[in-house]
């Protein structure tokens, strides 16, 4: 039997998966899928983390998001309308190098731990 469609109003989003430097909220979670929103203030940088066995898809609604990975040696920047794929187990952190708040919609596929906060990786060798 099919299930009814549902709308999750923005006012019903609740705080989820705390990581320093960002505000992550959850819209819903069902087996194999997690969906939510991320807001990062200008100049903010999150703590280092990964998403266990979950594959993550980010859609940038507004602002600019920088994601550092590979122990700070790699990064990508994305703006409004861009998608970013974050593979499972990839240690990364988000920052907002822009002047406006960044708003990102997140969908995660998998049944792992939604967010695993980790220690800061060592600085790259000079």
Coordinates of N, CA and C in Angstrom, one line a residue, residues 13 17-18 26 40 42 45 81 83 109:
X13 N 11.0 22.3 11.2 CA 12.4 21.7 11.2 C 13.0 21.8 12.6
X17 N 22.0 16.8 14.6 CA 23.4 16.5 14.4 C 24.3 17.7 14.6
X18 N 24.5 18.1 15.8 CA 25.2 19.3 16.1 C 26.7 19.2 15.7
X26 N 16.7 19.1 10.8 CA 16.2 17.9 10.1 C 14.8 18.1 9.7
X40 N 24.8 28.5 7.5 CA 26.2 28.9 8.0 C 26.3 30.4 7.9
X42 N 28.1 34.2 7.7 CA 29.3 34.6 7.0 C 30.5 34.5 8.0
X45 N 33.1 28.8 10.3 CA 33.7 27.5 9.9 C 33.2 26.4 10.8
X81 N 22.3 27.3 -6.6 CA 22.0 26.5 -7.8 C 22.9 25.3 -7.9
X83 N 25.1 21.9 -6.9 CA 25.0 20.7 -6.1 C 26.5 20.2 -5.7
X109 N 21.8 9.5 1.7 CA 21.3 8.2 1.5 C 22.2 7.2 2.3

